[in-house]
DNA sequence: GGCAACAGGATTGTCAACAATTATGTCGAG
DNA sequence: CTCGACATAATTGTTGACAATCCTGTTGCC
């Protein structure tokens, strides 16, 4: 994913690397507990080790990777309790935002959302999980940005990132992707209709599947292997 | 846990520097728009430049400083609109947390809060703004941590940090400190009495003064510098 | 007098070598 | 055969030097 500019300063490259790693985690290409070696990533992503280092620090702050001093970084394995807590907060935040999106929304917002959703639907149709993931993120950002409070949007994104590690199940499932697509379309309809109650309800409902799928999978995993890996 | 060890790894030292800078901003020792020079800070805080660099990056992420590539870092000047938005989110988050604090609270929590508040009250009495600030932060962390959702607590702290730059007015005012102290005591009482409504109301009210003081000051400043927009 | 080009200094950004730490493999003693 | 000490390799952490960039004051030209 070559970046556009010939000269990008470190900060931007760090974000790029972090975003790439994030994607690879969401798509299940990097698995939980997998070790992330700085030099290896530096070579693979064609970037200096220092940049990878900072990117890993950022992902640690977000909660996608774990880092222990002198030992390195790993993809974090989320436990169900944590996931539940995070989704609880997400629900509160997204509800708050959805309640502040101005209905009778500007046409600009609607056409923007429809355009983004077009990309998303196409990705879902062609089974391109990566493209679907990207379009999905853009859709939600655009949707919540309409609430007019950038700090709230930032928080929503932060919390969404936190559970990206728990999404490899749904992010690659055609079934789940199709459901997400339909719900997006429903949100657009709700905005069009000026139906706030329905919009908020949809946002809430939208969070459910990926949370439940992960929790179910995690609990099944725990049941399967008795001893706590340490 | 070793005492402030002779060997602390960079990550911890970064946090330390960031915390120090944060304090100096809150206390008004570093003023908005003031330039923060890496080498200078490195020498003053007895730390390598690289550490200062990372600390500044962290404070930028939080929103306390602004950084432009190749030009350096400045203490960010918050505009009133932003401050209002942030406080709106803070109110929502802290309300959510306060609603989840278990009433009939464990004695452990109460005695902990009372102990912390003892330190805070003492600091207020002796006019030690720095100590008061520290105790204040600890008080709120302990209070909200009781909600049982660490991710929510993290968000609350993040949002609190964002407006630290807007708090130099109240952080050094005896009047405001005394008010904060009384409100803290009120919260403890409310928990003791199992009065959730009162607790939530107090948390809400507690946010008001520093927000209003800053907005008033900022708007006065704007009015002064921009003659007559009638 | 004003303005543009230009040096000089100050500050930030990049890098690669070096040091410190931890994991891994080997060997000998019991 | 198992255990533990030791040597070795792999990886992360730290540092200082160097390069790139930007601000400032100055000079020379119109």
Short mmCIF file of C-alpha atoms (C1' of nucleotides) in Angstrom, two decimals:
data_model
loop_
_atom_site.label_atom_id
_atom_site.label_comp_id
_atom_site.label_asym_id
_atom_site.label_seq_id
_atom_site.Cartn_x
_atom_site.Cartn_y
_atom_site.Cartn_z
CA UNK A 1 0.00 0.00 0.00
CA UNK A 2 2.35 2.52 -1.24
CA UNK A 3 1.57 5.88 0.10
CA UNK A 4 1.01 8.74 -2.22
CA UNK A 5 3.72 11.18 -1.33
CA UNK A 6 7.39 10.76 -2.01
CA UNK A 7 8.24 12.61 1.14
CA UNK A 8 6.05 11.69 4.05
CA UNK A 9 7.28 12.61 7.47
CA UNK A 10 7.59 9.99 10.12
CA UNK A 11 4.36 10.81 11.88
CA UNK A 12 2.35 10.08 8.77
CA UNK A 13 4.27 6.94 7.97
CA UNK A 14 3.65 5.78 11.51
CA UNK A 15 -0.06 6.21 11.01
CA UNK A 16 0.17 4.33 7.76
CA UNK A 17 1.97 1.40 9.33
CA UNK A 18 -0.42 1.39 12.26
CA UNK A 19 -3.39 1.39 9.91
CA UNK A 20 -1.94 -1.45 7.88
CA UNK A 21 -1.28 -3.53 10.94
CA UNK A 22 -4.76 -2.76 12.19
CA UNK A 23 -6.24 -4.01 8.96
CA UNK A 24 -4.19 -7.17 9.02
CA UNK A 25 -5.38 -7.84 12.53
CA UNK A 26 -9.02 -7.22 11.69
CA UNK A 27 -8.85 -9.45 8.66
CA UNK A 28 -7.31 -12.23 10.70
CA UNK A 29 -4.07 -12.18 8.77
CA UNK A 30 -2.30 -11.49 12.03
CA UNK A 31 -3.66 -13.71 14.74
CA UNK A 32 -3.95 -13.07 18.47
CA UNK A 33 -0.85 -13.99 20.44
CA UNK A 34 1.21 -13.70 17.32
CA UNK A 35 4.49 -12.04 17.85
CA UNK A 36 5.26 -8.82 16.01
CA UNK A 37 8.95 -8.41 15.35
CA UNK A 38 10.10 -4.89 14.64
CA UNK A 39 12.79 -5.63 12.12
CA UNK A 40 10.65 -8.09 10.22
CA UNK A 41 7.78 -5.62 9.90
CA UNK A 42 10.19 -2.85 9.00
CA UNK A 43 11.45 -4.83 6.05
CA UNK A 44 8.06 -6.08 4.96
CA UNK A 45 6.48 -2.65 5.01
CA UNK A 46 9.58 -0.98 3.61
CA UNK A 47 10.09 1.39 6.45
CA UNK A 48 12.69 1.99 9.14
CA UNK A 49 12.52 0.13 12.40
CA UNK A 50 11.97 3.33 14.30
CA UNK A 51 8.71 3.89 12.47
CA UNK A 52 7.45 0.39 13.23
CA UNK A 53 8.41 0.95 16.82
CA UNK A 54 6.25 4.01 17.14
CA UNK A 55 3.40 2.34 15.30
CA UNK A 56 3.48 -0.53 17.77
CA UNK A 57 3.48 1.92 20.64
CA UNK A 58 0.40 3.55 19.17
CA UNK A 59 -1.38 0.25 18.72
CA UNK A 60 -0.52 -0.58 22.30
CA UNK A 61 -2.10 2.63 23.49
CA UNK A 62 -5.21 1.77 21.56
CA UNK A 63 -5.23 -1.72 22.95
CA UNK A 64 -4.75 -3.78 19.81
CA UNK A 65 -1.34 -5.09 20.76
CA UNK A 66 0.40 -5.88 23.98
CA UNK A 67 3.98 -4.96 24.62
CA UNK A 68 6.26 -6.12 27.35
CA UNK A 69 9.59 -4.40 27.87
CA UNK A 70 12.57 -6.12 26.30
CA UNK A 71 10.36 -8.92 25.06
CA UNK A 72 8.40 -7.45 22.22
CA UNK A 73 4.90 -6.95 20.94
CA UNK A 74 2.04 -9.38 20.42
CA UNK A 75 -1.42 -9.14 18.98
CA UNK A 76 -3.61 -8.82 22.01
CA UNK A 77 -6.11 -11.51 22.77
CA UNK A 78 -9.26 -9.88 24.08
CA UNK A 79 -11.17 -11.60 26.80
CA UNK A 80 -14.96 -11.59 26.62
CA UNK A 81 -15.40 -9.52 29.75
CA UNK A 82 -13.39 -6.71 28.28
CA UNK A 83 -15.23 -6.95 25.00
CA UNK A 84 -18.55 -6.63 26.78
CA UNK A 85 -17.36 -3.57 28.66
CA UNK A 86 -16.10 -1.92 25.52
CA UNK A 87 -19.31 -2.56 23.65
CA UNK A 88 -21.27 -1.11 26.53
CA UNK A 89 -19.36 2.14 26.21
CA UNK A 90 -19.63 2.07 22.44
CA UNK A 91 -23.37 1.77 22.71
CA UNK A 92 -23.55 4.78 24.99
CA UNK A 93 -21.31 6.89 22.80
CA UNK A 94 -22.93 5.99 19.51
CA UNK A 95 -26.36 6.51 20.94
CA UNK A 96 -25.32 9.93 22.17
CA UNK A 97 -23.96 10.79 18.75
CA UNK A 98 -26.95 9.42 16.88
CA UNK A 99 -29.22 11.52 19.01
CA UNK A 100 -27.41 14.65 17.94
CA UNK A 101 -27.34 14.04 14.22
CA UNK A 102 -29.56 16.74 12.81
CA UNK A 103 -32.64 15.27 11.22
CA UNK A 104 -33.84 16.78 8.41
CA UNK A 105 -30.30 16.13 7.44
CA UNK A 106 -28.55 18.13 4.78
CA UNK A 107 -28.68 16.52 1.35
CA UNK A 108 -24.93 16.66 1.31
CA UNK A 109 -24.74 14.15 4.13
CA UNK A 110 -27.23 11.81 2.54
CA UNK A 111 -25.56 11.73 -0.83
CA UNK A 112 -22.21 11.27 0.85
CA UNK A 113 -23.46 8.31 2.85
CA UNK A 114 -25.11 6.79 -0.18
CA UNK A 115 -21.96 7.08 -2.17
CA UNK A 116 -19.88 5.45 0.55
CA UNK A 117 -22.45 2.75 0.97
CA UNK A 118 -22.28 2.10 -2.74
CA UNK A 119 -18.63 1.25 -2.34
CA UNK A 120 -19.38 -0.88 0.68
CA UNK A 121 -22.16 -2.79 -1.02
CA UNK A 122 -19.96 -3.44 -4.02
CA UNK A 123 -17.21 -4.77 -1.78
CA UNK A 124 -19.66 -7.02 0.01
CA UNK A 125 -21.04 -8.28 -3.28
CA UNK A 126 -17.60 -9.16 -4.58
CA UNK A 127 -16.50 -10.64 -1.28
CA UNK A 128 -13.59 -8.24 -0.86
CA UNK A 129 -13.28 -8.20 2.90
CA UNK A 130 -10.55 -5.59 2.98
CA UNK A 131 -12.43 -3.12 0.83
CA UNK A 132 -15.57 -3.78 2.85
CA UNK A 133 -13.73 -3.07 6.05
CA UNK A 134 -12.38 0.20 4.74
CA UNK A 135 -15.70 1.36 3.37
CA UNK A 136 -17.36 0.33 6.60
CA UNK A 137 -15.02 2.51 8.64
CA UNK A 138 -15.52 5.44 6.34
CA UNK A 139 -19.27 5.03 6.51
CA UNK A 140 -19.36 5.13 10.27
CA UNK A 141 -17.01 8.04 10.46
CA UNK A 142 -19.12 10.05 8.06
CA UNK A 143 -22.30 9.08 9.84
CA UNK A 144 -21.19 10.03 13.31
CA UNK A 145 -19.27 13.07 12.18
CA UNK A 146 -22.68 14.47 11.37
CA UNK A 147 -23.33 14.84 15.07
CA UNK A 148 -21.14 17.90 14.97
CA UNK A 149 -18.91 17.02 17.89
CA UNK A 150 -15.48 15.97 16.66
CA UNK A 151 -14.36 14.92 20.11
CA UNK A 152 -17.23 12.54 20.42
CA UNK A 153 -16.41 11.13 17.01
CA UNK A 154 -12.83 10.64 18.07
CA UNK A 155 -13.92 8.68 21.10
CA UNK A 156 -16.23 6.54 19.05
CA UNK A 157 -13.39 5.68 16.71
CA UNK A 158 -11.05 4.93 19.57
CA UNK A 159 -13.48 2.49 21.08
CA UNK A 160 -14.16 0.90 17.73
CA UNK A 161 -10.44 0.34 17.27
CA UNK A 162 -10.16 -1.35 20.60
CA UNK A 163 -12.31 -4.25 19.50
CA UNK A 164 -10.88 -4.58 16.02
CA UNK A 165 -8.96 -7.55 17.31
CA UNK A 166 -12.28 -9.20 18.04
CA UNK A 167 -13.66 -8.74 14.57
CA UNK A 168 -11.78 -11.19 12.42
CA UNK A 169 -14.75 -13.54 12.71
CA UNK A 170 -17.35 -11.19 11.30
CA UNK A 171 -15.08 -9.15 9.06
CA UNK A 172 -14.62 -12.10 6.74
CA UNK A 173 -18.10 -13.56 6.94
CA UNK A 174 -20.30 -13.01 3.92
CA UNK A 175 -23.36 -13.40 6.07
CA UNK A 176 -22.34 -10.75 8.54
CA UNK A 177 -21.18 -8.39 5.84
CA UNK A 178 -24.53 -8.63 4.12
CA UNK A 179 -26.31 -7.91 7.37
CA UNK A 180 -24.13 -4.88 7.99
CA UNK A 181 -24.88 -3.65 4.49
CA UNK A 182 -28.61 -3.92 5.06
CA UNK A 183 -28.37 -2.09 8.35
CA UNK A 184 -26.40 0.70 6.74
CA UNK A 185 -29.11 1.06 4.14
CA UNK A 186 -31.64 1.10 6.94
CA UNK A 187 -29.81 3.94 8.65
CA UNK A 188 -29.82 5.97 5.49
CA UNK A 189 -33.53 5.35 5.15
CA UNK A 190 -34.14 6.36 8.74
CA UNK A 191 -32.28 9.61 8.24
CA UNK A 192 -34.20 10.27 5.07
CA UNK A 193 -37.45 9.65 6.89
CA UNK A 194 -36.37 11.79 9.81
CA UNK A 195 -37.02 8.87 12.08
CA UNK A 196 -34.68 9.38 15.00
CA UNK A 197 -35.96 6.50 17.09
CA UNK A 198 -35.34 4.08 14.28
CA UNK A 199 -31.90 5.52 13.57
CA UNK A 200 -30.78 5.17 17.16
CA UNK A 201 -32.22 1.67 17.40
CA UNK A 202 -30.38 0.65 14.26
CA UNK A 203 -27.07 1.99 15.54
CA UNK A 204 -27.55 -0.01 18.70
CA UNK A 205 -28.53 -3.15 16.89
CA UNK A 206 -25.64 -2.75 14.50
CA UNK A 207 -23.16 -3.35 17.27
CA UNK A 208 -24.66 -6.62 18.36
CA UNK A 209 -23.56 -9.24 15.86
CA UNK A 210 -19.81 -8.80 15.96
CA UNK A 211 -19.88 -8.59 19.73
CA UNK A 212 -21.99 -11.70 20.14
CA UNK A 213 -20.05 -13.67 17.56
CA UNK A 214 -16.78 -12.96 19.32
CA UNK A 215 -18.08 -13.69 22.78
CA UNK A 216 -19.59 -16.94 21.61
CA UNK A 217 -16.36 -17.95 19.92
CA UNK A 218 -14.27 -16.94 22.90
CA UNK A 219 -16.38 -18.83 25.35
CA UNK A 220 -16.37 -21.88 23.13
CA UNK A 221 -12.60 -21.66 23.02
CA UNK A 222 -12.33 -21.42 26.78
CA UNK A 223 -14.64 -24.38 27.20
CA UNK A 224 -12.53 -26.41 24.81
CA UNK A 225 -9.20 -25.81 26.46
CA UNK A 226 -9.44 -26.05 30.19
CA UNK A 227 -6.06 -24.87 31.42
CA UNK A 228 -5.52 -21.17 31.25
CA UNK A 229 -2.63 -20.54 28.96
CA UNK A 230 -0.08 -18.45 30.64
CA UNK B 1 7.48 -2.36 42.92
CA UNK B 2 10.79 -0.66 43.23
CA UNK B 3 10.99 2.88 44.34
CA UNK B 4 11.58 5.38 41.60
CA UNK B 5 14.15 3.09 40.16
CA UNK B 6 17.45 4.20 38.76
CA UNK B 7 16.59 2.28 35.65
CA UNK B 8 13.24 3.18 34.22
CA UNK B 9 12.61 2.27 30.64
CA UNK B 10 11.79 4.92 28.13
CA UNK B 11 8.07 4.29 28.04
CA UNK B 12 7.74 5.09 31.72
CA UNK B 13 9.95 8.10 31.53
CA UNK B 14 7.84 9.36 28.64
CA UNK B 15 4.76 9.10 30.78
CA UNK B 16 6.55 10.91 33.56
CA UNK B 17 7.59 13.78 31.33
CA UNK B 18 4.13 13.98 29.82
CA UNK B 19 2.59 14.10 33.27
CA UNK B 20 4.98 16.83 34.40
CA UNK B 21 4.27 18.92 31.35
CA UNK B 22 0.57 18.37 31.85
CA UNK B 23 0.82 19.66 35.38
CA UNK B 24 2.79 22.69 34.35
CA UNK B 25 0.15 23.50 31.79
CA UNK B 26 -2.72 23.07 34.23
CA UNK B 27 -1.03 25.24 36.79
CA UNK B 28 -0.46 27.95 34.24
CA UNK B 29 3.30 27.70 34.46
CA UNK B 30 3.30 26.96 30.76
CA UNK B 31 0.96 29.26 28.94
CA UNK B 32 -1.06 28.72 25.79
CA UNK B 33 0.82 29.48 22.61
CA UNK B 34 4.08 29.04 24.45
CA UNK B 35 6.64 27.19 22.48
CA UNK B 36 7.98 23.93 23.79
CA UNK B 37 11.53 23.30 22.69
CA UNK B 38 12.68 19.73 22.82
CA UNK B 39 16.29 20.27 23.80
CA UNK B 40 15.40 22.81 26.44
CA UNK B 41 12.87 20.50 28.07
CA UNK B 42 15.26 17.59 27.79
CA UNK B 43 17.86 19.44 29.80
CA UNK B 44 15.44 20.85 32.33
CA UNK B 45 13.82 17.51 33.05
CA UNK B 46 17.12 15.64 32.86
CA UNK B 47 16.11 13.30 30.12
CA UNK B 48 17.13 12.60 26.54
CA UNK B 49 15.58 14.55 23.73
CA UNK B 50 14.02 11.45 22.31
CA UNK B 51 11.96 11.02 25.44
CA UNK B 52 10.71 14.58 25.33
CA UNK B 53 9.87 14.03 21.70
CA UNK B 54 7.64 11.09 22.46
CA UNK B 55 6.04 12.87 25.38
CA UNK B 56 5.14 15.78 23.13
CA UNK B 57 3.69 13.37 20.59
CA UNK B 58 1.55 11.90 23.34
CA UNK B 59 0.36 15.29 24.51
CA UNK B 60 -0.47 16.12 20.94
CA UNK B 61 -2.58 13.01 20.64
CA UNK B 62 -4.42 14.01 23.78
CA UNK B 63 -4.86 17.52 22.51
CA UNK B 64 -2.90 19.50 25.05
CA UNK B 65 -0.24 20.65 22.64
CA UNK B 66 -0.14 21.37 18.97
CA UNK B 67 2.68 20.26 16.77
CA UNK B 68 3.52 21.31 13.28
CA UNK B 69 6.16 19.40 11.34
CA UNK B 70 9.61 20.94 11.33
CA UNK B 71 8.36 23.84 13.42
CA UNK B 72 7.85 22.42 16.86
CA UNK B 73 5.30 22.15 19.60
CA UNK B 74 3.13 24.72 21.35
CA UNK B 75 0.72 24.65 24.22
CA UNK B 76 -2.64 24.52 22.53
CA UNK B 77 -5.05 27.37 22.97
CA UNK B 78 -8.52 25.95 23.29
CA UNK B 79 -11.38 27.79 21.73
CA UNK B 80 -14.65 27.99 23.63
CA UNK B 81 -16.61 25.97 21.10
CA UNK B 82 -14.28 23.05 21.51
CA UNK B 83 -14.38 23.35 25.26
CA UNK B 84 -18.16 23.21 25.24
CA UNK B 85 -18.12 20.13 23.05
CA UNK B 86 -15.65 18.37 25.27
CA UNK B 87 -17.59 19.15 28.41
CA UNK B 88 -20.71 17.83 26.78
CA UNK B 89 -19.04 14.50 26.22
CA UNK B 90 -17.54 14.54 29.69
CA UNK B 91 -20.95 15.04 31.18
CA UNK B 92 -22.33 12.07 29.29
CA UNK B 93 -19.44 9.82 30.22
CA UNK B 94 -19.30 10.76 33.86
CA UNK B 95 -23.03 10.44 34.20
CA UNK B 96 -22.86 7.00 32.67
CA UNK B 97 -20.12 6.01 35.08
CA UNK B 98 -21.81 7.52 38.11
CA UNK B 99 -24.94 5.58 37.29
CA UNK B 100 -23.00 2.35 37.45
CA UNK B 101 -21.17 2.90 40.69
CA UNK B 102 -22.63 0.29 43.02
CA UNK B 103 -24.52 1.94 45.82
CA UNK B 104 -24.39 0.40 48.88
CA UNK B 105 -20.77 0.89 48.12
CA UNK B 106 -18.09 -1.22 49.69
CA UNK B 107 -16.54 0.34 52.77
CA UNK B 108 -13.23 0.01 51.08
CA UNK B 109 -14.22 2.54 48.46
CA UNK B 110 -15.58 4.99 50.99
CA UNK B 111 -12.53 4.93 53.20
CA UNK B 112 -10.33 5.23 50.16
CA UNK B 113 -12.21 8.26 48.92
CA UNK B 114 -12.18 9.84 52.34
CA UNK B 115 -8.48 9.35 52.65
CA UNK B 116 -7.80 10.90 49.26
CA UNK B 117 -10.15 13.74 50.04
CA UNK B 118 -8.22 14.32 53.25
CA UNK B 119 -5.13 14.97 51.20
CA UNK B 120 -7.08 17.17 48.83
CA UNK B 121 -8.64 19.21 51.61
CA UNK B 122 -5.28 19.71 53.23
CA UNK B 123 -3.81 20.91 49.97
CA UNK B 124 -6.68 23.31 49.47
CA UNK B 125 -6.30 24.61 53.01
CA UNK B 126 -2.61 25.26 52.56
CA UNK B 127 -3.09 26.72 49.10
CA UNK B 128 -0.85 24.18 47.44
CA UNK B 129 -2.33 24.17 43.95
CA UNK B 130 -0.10 21.42 42.65
CA UNK B 131 -0.90 19.02 45.45
CA UNK B 132 -4.56 19.89 45.12
CA UNK B 133 -4.47 19.12 41.42
CA UNK B 134 -2.84 15.78 42.00
CA UNK B 135 -5.20 14.78 44.77
CA UNK B 136 -8.11 15.93 42.67
CA UNK B 137 -7.10 13.67 39.80
CA UNK B 138 -6.64 10.73 42.12
CA UNK B 139 -10.03 11.36 43.68
CA UNK B 140 -11.84 11.31 40.39
CA UNK B 141 -9.99 8.28 39.17
CA UNK B 142 -10.87 6.36 42.30
CA UNK B 143 -14.45 7.51 42.19
CA UNK B 144 -15.12 6.56 38.60
CA UNK B 145 -13.06 3.41 38.75
CA UNK B 146 -15.77 2.16 41.08
CA UNK B 147 -18.07 1.89 38.09
CA UNK B 148 -16.24 -1.28 37.22
CA UNK B 149 -15.56 -0.49 33.58
CA UNK B 150 -11.91 0.37 33.08
CA UNK B 151 -12.43 1.41 29.48
CA UNK B 152 -15.02 3.93 30.50
CA UNK B 153 -12.64 5.26 33.14
CA UNK B 154 -9.93 5.58 30.54
CA UNK B 155 -12.21 7.62 28.31
CA UNK B 156 -13.19 9.86 31.18
CA UNK B 157 -9.56 10.54 31.93
CA UNK B 158 -8.76 11.20 28.30
CA UNK B 159 -11.50 13.77 28.06
CA UNK B 160 -10.46 15.37 31.32
CA UNK B 161 -6.93 15.71 30.00
CA UNK B 162 -8.15 17.44 26.89
CA UNK B 163 -9.37 20.43 28.83
CA UNK B 164 -6.50 20.64 31.25
CA UNK B 165 -5.23 23.51 29.19
CA UNK B 166 -8.42 25.35 30.06
CA UNK B 167 -8.05 24.90 33.77
CA UNK B 168 -5.28 27.21 34.79
CA UNK B 169 -7.89 29.73 35.86
CA UNK B 170 -9.65 27.52 38.35
CA UNK B 171 -6.74 25.31 39.32
CA UNK B 172 -5.07 28.19 41.11
CA UNK B 173 -8.16 29.87 42.52
CA UNK B 174 -8.75 29.39 46.25
CA UNK B 175 -12.42 29.96 45.76
CA UNK B 176 -12.81 27.31 43.11
CA UNK B 177 -10.66 24.85 44.99
CA UNK B 178 -12.81 25.24 48.07
CA UNK B 179 -15.92 24.66 46.02
CA UNK B 180 -14.45 21.54 44.49
CA UNK B 181 -13.57 20.30 47.95
CA UNK B 182 -17.12 20.77 49.18
CA UNK B 183 -18.52 19.00 46.17
CA UNK B 184 -16.19 16.07 46.72
CA UNK B 185 -17.40 15.83 50.28
CA UNK B 186 -20.93 15.96 49.01
CA UNK B 187 -20.27 13.06 46.66
CA UNK B 188 -18.92 10.97 49.48
CA UNK B 189 -22.00 11.78 51.51
CA UNK B 190 -24.26 10.86 48.62
CA UNK B 191 -22.56 7.51 48.23
CA UNK B 192 -22.82 6.92 51.94
CA UNK B 193 -26.51 7.72 51.84
CA UNK B 194 -27.02 5.58 48.78
CA UNK B 195 -28.50 8.57 47.02
CA UNK B 196 -27.79 7.97 43.36
CA UNK B 197 -29.73 10.93 42.06
CA UNK B 198 -27.75 13.27 44.24
CA UNK B 199 -24.47 11.65 43.27
CA UNK B 200 -25.14 11.99 39.58
CA UNK B 201 -26.32 15.55 39.98
CA UNK B 202 -23.19 16.45 41.90
CA UNK B 203 -20.92 14.93 39.26
CA UNK B 204 -22.70 16.99 36.66
CA UNK B 205 -22.55 20.16 38.67
CA UNK B 206 -18.92 19.56 39.47
CA UNK B 207 -17.99 20.08 35.84
CA UNK B 208 -19.65 23.45 35.53
CA UNK B 209 -17.37 25.97 37.20
CA UNK B 210 -14.13 25.33 35.38
CA UNK B 211 -15.96 25.16 32.07
CA UNK B 212 -17.83 28.39 32.66
CA UNK B 213 -14.82 30.21 34.00
CA UNK B 214 -12.80 29.36 30.93
CA UNK B 215 -15.52 30.20 28.47
CA UNK B 216 -16.13 33.52 30.16
CA UNK B 217 -12.44 34.34 30.13
CA UNK B 218 -12.03 33.27 26.53
CA UNK B 219 -14.97 35.30 25.34
CA UNK B 220 -13.79 38.31 27.25
CA UNK B 221 -10.44 37.90 25.56
CA UNK B 222 -12.04 37.73 22.15
CA UNK B 223 -14.17 40.77 22.89
CA UNK B 224 -11.09 42.67 23.92
CA UNK B 225 -9.02 41.87 20.88
CA UNK B 226 -11.81 42.21 18.33
CA UNK B 227 -13.31 45.61 18.63
CA UNK B 228 -17.03 45.74 18.02
CA UNK B 229 -18.63 43.25 15.73
CA UNK B 230 -22.05 44.76 16.23
"C1'" DG C 1 12.36 53.36 1.92
"C1'" DG C 2 10.84 48.95 0.53
"C1'" DC C 3 11.56 44.45 -1.01
"C1'" DA C 4 13.80 40.13 -2.49
"C1'" DA C 5 17.46 37.13 -2.16
"C1'" DC C 6 20.62 35.28 0.91
"C1'" DA C 7 23.46 33.77 4.73
"C1'" DG C 8 23.57 32.26 9.71
"C1'" DG C 9 21.73 30.13 13.56
"C1'" DA C 10 18.33 27.54 15.86
"C1'" DT C 11 15.38 23.54 15.94
"C1'" DT C 12 13.44 19.46 14.41
"C1'" DG C 13 13.74 14.90 11.74
"C1'" DT C 14 16.36 10.66 10.38
"C1'" DC C 15 19.32 7.14 10.86
"C1'" DA C 16 22.53 3.45 11.93
"C1'" DA C 17 25.73 1.81 15.24
"C1'" DC C 18 26.09 0.19 19.83
"C1'" DA C 19 24.46 -1.58 24.45
"C1'" DA C 20 21.30 -4.26 27.25
"C1'" DT C 21 18.12 -7.88 27.77
"C1'" DT C 22 15.88 -12.09 27.00
"C1'" DA C 23 15.25 -16.55 24.77
"C1'" DT C 24 17.46 -20.78 23.01
"C1'" DG C 25 20.60 -24.47 22.58
"C1'" DT C 26 24.46 -27.26 24.47
"C1'" DC C 27 27.02 -29.75 27.63
"C1'" DG C 28 28.41 -31.97 31.81
"C1'" DA C 29 27.30 -33.59 36.50
"C1'" DG C 30 24.50 -36.25 39.31
"C1'" DC D 1 17.42 -39.08 31.86
"C1'" DT D 2 16.88 -34.71 34.20
"C1'" DC D 3 18.52 -30.62 35.84
"C1'" DG D 4 21.05 -26.52 35.93
"C1'" DA D 5 24.95 -23.56 34.48
"C1'" DC D 6 26.86 -21.48 30.73
"C1'" DA D 7 27.53 -19.81 25.97
"C1'" DT D 8 25.25 -18.09 21.89
"C1'" DA D 9 21.84 -15.99 19.07
"C1'" DA D 10 17.87 -13.12 18.43
"C1'" DT D 11 15.53 -9.00 19.63
"C1'" DT D 12 14.67 -4.81 21.79
"C1'" DG D 13 16.35 -0.31 23.90
"C1'" DT D 14 19.49 3.87 23.77
"C1'" DT D 15 22.42 7.15 22.16
"C1'" DG D 16 24.70 10.59 19.53
"C1'" DA D 17 25.85 12.23 15.14
"C1'" DC D 18 24.23 14.01 10.97
"C1'" DA D 19 20.75 15.89 7.58
"C1'" DA D 20 16.76 18.67 6.49
"C1'" DT D 21 13.95 22.49 7.53
"C1'" DC D 22 12.54 26.79 9.11
"C1'" DC D 23 12.99 31.41 11.25
"C1'" DT D 24 15.69 35.83 11.56
"C1'" DG D 25 18.46 39.44 10.56
"C1'" DT D 26 21.19 41.52 6.89
"C1'" DT D 27 22.63 43.05 2.57
"C1'" DG D 28 22.16 44.89 -1.94
"C1'" DC D 29 19.29 46.41 -5.53
"C1'" DC D 30 15.54 49.02 -7.43
#
